[in-house]
Coordinates of C-alpha atoms in Angstrom, one line a residue:
M556 CA 115.6 107.3 111.0
S557 CA 118.9 106.2 112.3
F558 CA 121.5 104.7 110.0
E559 CA 124.7 102.8 110.8
W560 CA 127.4 100.9 109.0
T561 CA 127.7 97.3 110.3
L562 CA 129.9 95.3 108.0
F563 CA 132.9 95.8 105.7
S564 CA 133.8 93.3 103.0
V565 CA 137.1 93.5 101.1
I566 CA 138.6 91.6 98.2
A567 CA 142.3 92.4 98.1
K568 CA 145.0 90.9 95.8
S569 CA 148.7 90.7 96.5
A570 CA 151.7 88.8 95.1
T571 CA 151.1 85.9 97.5
L572 CA 148.3 85.0 99.9
D573 CA 150.6 84.5 102.8
R574 CA 151.9 88.1 102.5
N575 CA 148.4 89.6 101.9
P576 CA 148.0 92.2 104.7
T577 CA 144.2 91.6 104.9
Y578 CA 144.7 87.9 105.6
Y579 CA 144.0 86.9 108.3
R580 CA 144.3 88.4 111.8
I581 CA 141.8 91.3 112.6
L582 CA 142.9 93.8 115.3
G583 CA 141.6 97.0 116.9
G584 CA 137.9 97.8 116.9
C585 CA 136.7 95.1 114.6
V586 CA 135.9 91.4 114.7
A587 CA 135.3 88.8 112.1
G588 CA 131.9 89.2 110.5
G589 CA 132.2 85.8 108.9
G590 CA 134.8 83.5 107.6
A591 CA 137.7 84.7 105.5
S592 CA 138.8 82.9 102.3
G593 CA 141.8 83.1 100.1
S594 CA 143.2 81.9 96.9
W595 CA 146.8 80.7 97.1
G596 CA 147.0 80.6 93.3
D597 CA 146.6 84.4 92.7
G598 CA 147.1 85.9 96.2
R599 CA 143.5 87.1 96.4
A600 CA 141.9 87.3 99.9
R601 CA 138.2 87.9 100.7
V602 CA 137.4 89.1 104.3
L603 CA 134.4 90.4 106.2
W604 CA 134.8 92.7 109.2
R605 CA 132.2 93.9 111.7
P606 CA 132.8 96.9 114.0
S607 CA 132.7 95.9 117.6
D608 CA 130.8 99.1 118.4
S609 CA 129.1 100.7 115.3
G610 CA 127.9 103.7 117.4
T611 CA 131.5 104.8 118.4
P612 CA 133.8 102.8 116.0
A613 CA 137.5 102.5 116.8
P614 CA 140.2 102.0 114.2
C615 CA 140.6 98.5 112.8
W616 CA 143.5 96.9 111.0
S617 CA 144.7 93.5 110.0
R618 CA 148.0 91.6 109.9
S619 CA 149.0 88.5 108.0
I620 CA 149.4 85.5 110.2
Y621 CA 152.2 84.2 107.9
A622 CA 154.4 87.2 107.0
P623 CA 157.4 87.9 109.2
A624 CA 157.5 91.1 111.2
G625 CA 158.5 94.1 109.0
T626 CA 157.2 92.6 105.8
V627 CA 156.0 95.3 103.4
M628 CA 153.5 94.1 100.7
Q629 CA 151.4 96.0 98.2
A630 CA 147.7 94.9 97.9
D631 CA 145.2 96.0 95.3
V632 CA 141.7 96.4 96.7
E633 CA 139.4 95.1 93.9
E634 CA 136.1 95.4 95.7
L635 CA 134.9 97.1 98.9
S636 CA 131.3 96.4 100.1
I637 CA 129.5 97.8 103.1
G638 CA 126.6 96.5 105.1
F639 CA 124.3 98.8 107.1
N640 CA 121.2 98.9 109.3
M641 CA 118.3 101.4 108.9
N642 CA 116.2 101.8 112.0
I643 CA 112.9 103.6 111.2
P644 CA 109.7 104.1 113.2
P645 CA 107.0 101.4 112.6
P646 CA 105.6 102.2 109.2
Y647 CA 102.0 101.9 110.5
R648 CA 102.7 104.9 112.7
L649 CA 103.9 107.1 109.8
K650 CA 101.7 109.2 107.6
A651 CA 101.4 107.9 104.0
G652 CA 103.8 109.6 101.6
T653 CA 107.4 109.6 100.3
Y654 CA 110.2 110.3 102.7
R655 CA 113.6 111.4 101.4
G656 CA 116.9 112.3 103.0
S657 CA 120.6 112.1 102.4
I658 CA 123.9 112.0 104.4
T659 CA 127.4 112.6 103.2
Y660 CA 130.6 111.0 104.5
R661 CA 134.1 112.2 104.1
I662 CA 136.7 109.8 102.6
G663 CA 140.4 110.0 103.2
P664 CA 142.8 110.8 106.0
G665 CA 140.9 112.0 109.1
G666 CA 137.6 111.4 107.4
D667 CA 134.6 109.3 108.2
F668 CA 136.2 106.5 106.2
D669 CA 140.0 106.6 106.7
F670 CA 141.7 103.7 104.9
G671 CA 145.1 104.3 106.5
N672 CA 148.5 105.4 105.3
D673 CA 149.9 104.9 101.7
V674 CA 146.4 104.3 100.2
S675 CA 146.2 105.6 96.7
N676 CA 143.8 105.8 93.7
L677 CA 140.7 106.5 95.8
S678 CA 137.7 107.2 93.5
G679 CA 136.7 110.3 95.4
D680 CA 136.8 112.2 98.7
S681 CA 133.2 111.9 99.7
L682 CA 130.3 109.4 99.7
T683 CA 126.6 110.6 99.6
V684 CA 123.9 108.0 100.6
N685 CA 120.4 108.9 99.4
F686 CA 117.3 107.5 101.1
E687 CA 113.8 107.2 99.8
L688 CA 111.0 105.5 101.7
D689 CA 107.5 105.2 100.2
V690 CA 104.8 104.6 102.8
Q691 CA 101.4 103.4 101.4
H692 CA 98.7 102.4 103.8
A693 CA 95.7 100.1 103.5
F694 CA 92.6 102.2 104.5
M695 CA 89.0 101.0 104.1
F696 CA 85.8 101.2 106.0
E697 CA 83.0 98.8 104.9
F698 CA 79.4 99.2 106.1
P699 CA 76.7 96.6 105.5
P700 CA 73.8 97.4 103.1
G701 CA 71.2 99.8 104.6
S702 CA 73.7 101.6 106.8
D703 CA 72.8 104.9 105.2
R704 CA 69.6 104.9 107.3
A705 CA 69.8 104.8 111.1
V706 CA 66.3 104.4 112.8
L707 CA 66.6 105.5 116.4
E708 CA 64.4 103.4 118.8
P709 CA 64.2 102.3 122.4
R710 CA 66.1 99.2 123.5
N711 CA 63.2 96.8 122.9
G712 CA 61.3 98.8 120.4
W713 CA 58.2 101.0 121.0
Q714 CA 55.7 98.2 122.0
A715 CA 56.2 98.6 125.7
W716 CA 55.5 102.4 125.6
L717 CA 52.5 102.0 123.2
A718 CA 51.1 99.4 125.7
G719 CA 51.1 102.0 128.5
G720 CA 54.6 101.4 129.8
K721 CA 57.2 103.9 130.9
A722 CA 58.6 106.4 128.5
P723 CA 61.8 105.2 126.9
Q724 CA 65.1 106.3 128.6
R725 CA 66.8 106.8 125.3
L726 CA 66.6 106.3 121.5
Y727 CA 69.6 104.9 119.8
R728 CA 71.0 102.9 116.9
D729 CA 74.5 101.3 116.6
L730 CA 75.7 100.8 113.0
P731 CA 78.4 98.1 112.7
F732 CA 81.3 98.3 110.1
R733 CA 84.5 96.6 109.3
V734 CA 87.8 98.5 109.2
W735 CA 91.2 97.9 107.4
S736 CA 93.8 100.4 108.5
T737 CA 97.6 100.2 108.6
G738 CA 98.3 103.9 109.4
P739 CA 96.9 107.1 111.0
F740 CA 93.7 108.8 110.0
K741 CA 91.2 111.4 111.1
V742 CA 87.5 111.3 111.7
Y743 CA 84.9 114.1 112.0
K744 CA 81.2 114.7 111.4
L745 CA 79.1 117.1 109.4
C746 CA 75.6 118.0 110.4
Q747 CA 72.5 119.0 108.4
Y748 CA 71.1 120.6 111.6
D749 CA 73.8 121.8 113.9
T750 CA 73.4 122.5 117.7
G751 CA 76.9 123.4 118.5
A752 CA 79.0 120.3 119.3
K753 CA 76.1 118.0 118.4
C754 CA 74.0 117.3 115.3
A755 CA 70.2 117.5 115.6
I756 CA 67.1 115.9 114.1
K757 CA 64.0 118.0 113.4
N758 CA 60.3 117.5 112.9
D759 CA 58.0 119.2 110.4
G760 CA 57.0 121.7 113.1
G761 CA 60.6 122.9 113.5
E762 CA 61.2 121.3 116.9
Q763 CA 64.6 119.7 117.1
V764 CA 66.6 117.6 119.6
P765 CA 70.4 116.9 119.7
V766 CA 71.8 113.5 118.7
D767 CA 75.0 112.2 120.3
V768 CA 77.3 110.7 117.6
A769 CA 80.2 108.5 118.9
M770 CA 82.4 105.8 117.5
S771 CA 84.1 102.6 118.8
L772 CA 87.1 101.1 117.0
P773 CA 89.1 97.8 117.3
A774 CA 92.0 97.5 119.7
G775 CA 94.6 98.0 116.9
V776 CA 93.5 101.7 116.6
Q777 CA 94.0 104.2 119.4
H778 CA 93.3 107.9 120.2
R779 CA 96.0 109.6 122.2
G780 CA 97.3 106.2 123.3
Q781 CA 93.9 105.0 124.6
A782 CA 91.3 102.5 123.3
V783 CA 88.5 104.0 121.3
E784 CA 85.2 103.1 123.0
R785 CA 82.1 105.3 122.4
L786 CA 84.3 108.3 121.7
P787 CA 82.2 111.4 120.7
L788 CA 82.9 112.7 117.2
P789 CA 83.5 116.5 116.8
S790 CA 82.0 118.6 114.0
G791 CA 84.1 120.0 111.2
R792 CA 87.5 119.1 109.7
L793 CA 89.4 121.6 111.9
A794 CA 88.2 119.7 115.0
A795 CA 88.8 116.2 113.6
L796 CA 90.1 113.5 115.9
Q797 CA 93.4 111.8 114.9
F798 CA 93.7 108.1 115.4
E799 CA 97.0 106.1 115.4
A800 CA 97.7 102.5 114.6
A801 CA 98.9 100.5 117.6
M802 CA 99.2 97.7 115.1
P803 CA 98.0 96.9 111.6
T804 CA 94.2 96.4 111.7
L805 CA 92.7 94.2 109.0
N806 CA 89.0 93.4 108.7
R807 CA 88.2 94.2 112.4
P808 CA 84.8 95.3 113.7
G809 CA 83.8 98.8 114.8
Q810 CA 80.6 100.8 115.4
L811 CA 79.0 104.2 115.0
H812 CA 76.7 105.1 117.9
F813 CA 73.7 107.5 117.5
E814 CA 71.7 108.4 120.6
V815 CA 69.0 110.8 121.8
G816 CA 69.2 111.2 125.6
R817 CA 66.4 110.9 128.2
N818 CA 65.5 114.6 128.5
D819 CA 65.3 115.0 124.8
V820 CA 63.2 111.9 124.4
Q821 CA 60.7 113.5 126.8
A822 CA 60.6 116.6 124.6
M823 CA 60.0 114.5 121.5
L824 CA 57.1 112.7 123.2
Q825 CA 55.4 116.1 123.5
H826 CA 54.8 116.0 119.8
P827 CA 53.2 112.6 119.2
G828 CA 52.8 111.5 115.5
S829 CA 55.6 113.6 114.3
T830 CA 58.8 112.3 112.6
Y831 CA 62.2 113.6 113.4
T832 CA 64.8 113.4 110.7
G833 CA 68.3 114.8 109.9
Q834 CA 71.5 113.9 108.1
V835 CA 74.8 113.2 109.7
T836 CA 77.9 112.6 107.6
V837 CA 80.8 110.9 109.2
V838 CA 84.1 111.6 107.3
F839 CA 87.0 109.1 107.5
D840 CA 90.0 111.1 106.3
A841 CA 93.4 109.4 105.5
E842 CA 94.8 112.5 103.9
L843 CA 96.4 113.9 107.0

């Protein structure tokens, strides 16, 4: 986070407004941040200054446009207010949590805030500004009913093969979901039957084949700055993929992809009448 002072507002009272040193000409490294106002009845002036360059501020001072040169006038500062800018990374790129910090400025001659010569009755010699930012993200994945069961089939079902056609090139199932996400998260998979990087499905005879598990996400979510399109999911929390929010994503479509490749389909067809099953758990983890 970067933090900078941008405005200074003063209410100062002197014997007469035309001798008030804050009213009305601004000199040095500041310009008017808005109109100045004054009360002729009680000598009170209200001014707003803006540093010309808040990154490298230069000394600022004022001079009455009415008082003759050499005039000395005491003014009591009744109120000093300060405006500021806070520049933070986009919240949707931050992990959820509470962020805290502080910065201390020196007040007095030669300090960060130097109010000039003959200034008295300062309330202290330092100012500490404390920051607290609470980041809370929306995070939800919604699957339609029945998504707990993915039946892997050829593109147009089994009828063509049962009628004497060619063996299917692949078996697959795409499961749609809707996603709400305004921050980063991780995804990984857990397998009932593990074949290294892939999960497997197994029949009653103990024969098993690997299943590719991949995911596609809407454009608002990226992995390493790239769109997420059929990205293979790793196994285990330590290998989890981290996804970043390119923009807040609300109620957008995504898909999980399950697929058995051609060579493994051929192996399955050597065991007609058997059923291959296995569990795959896909974990969406917002606790980074």
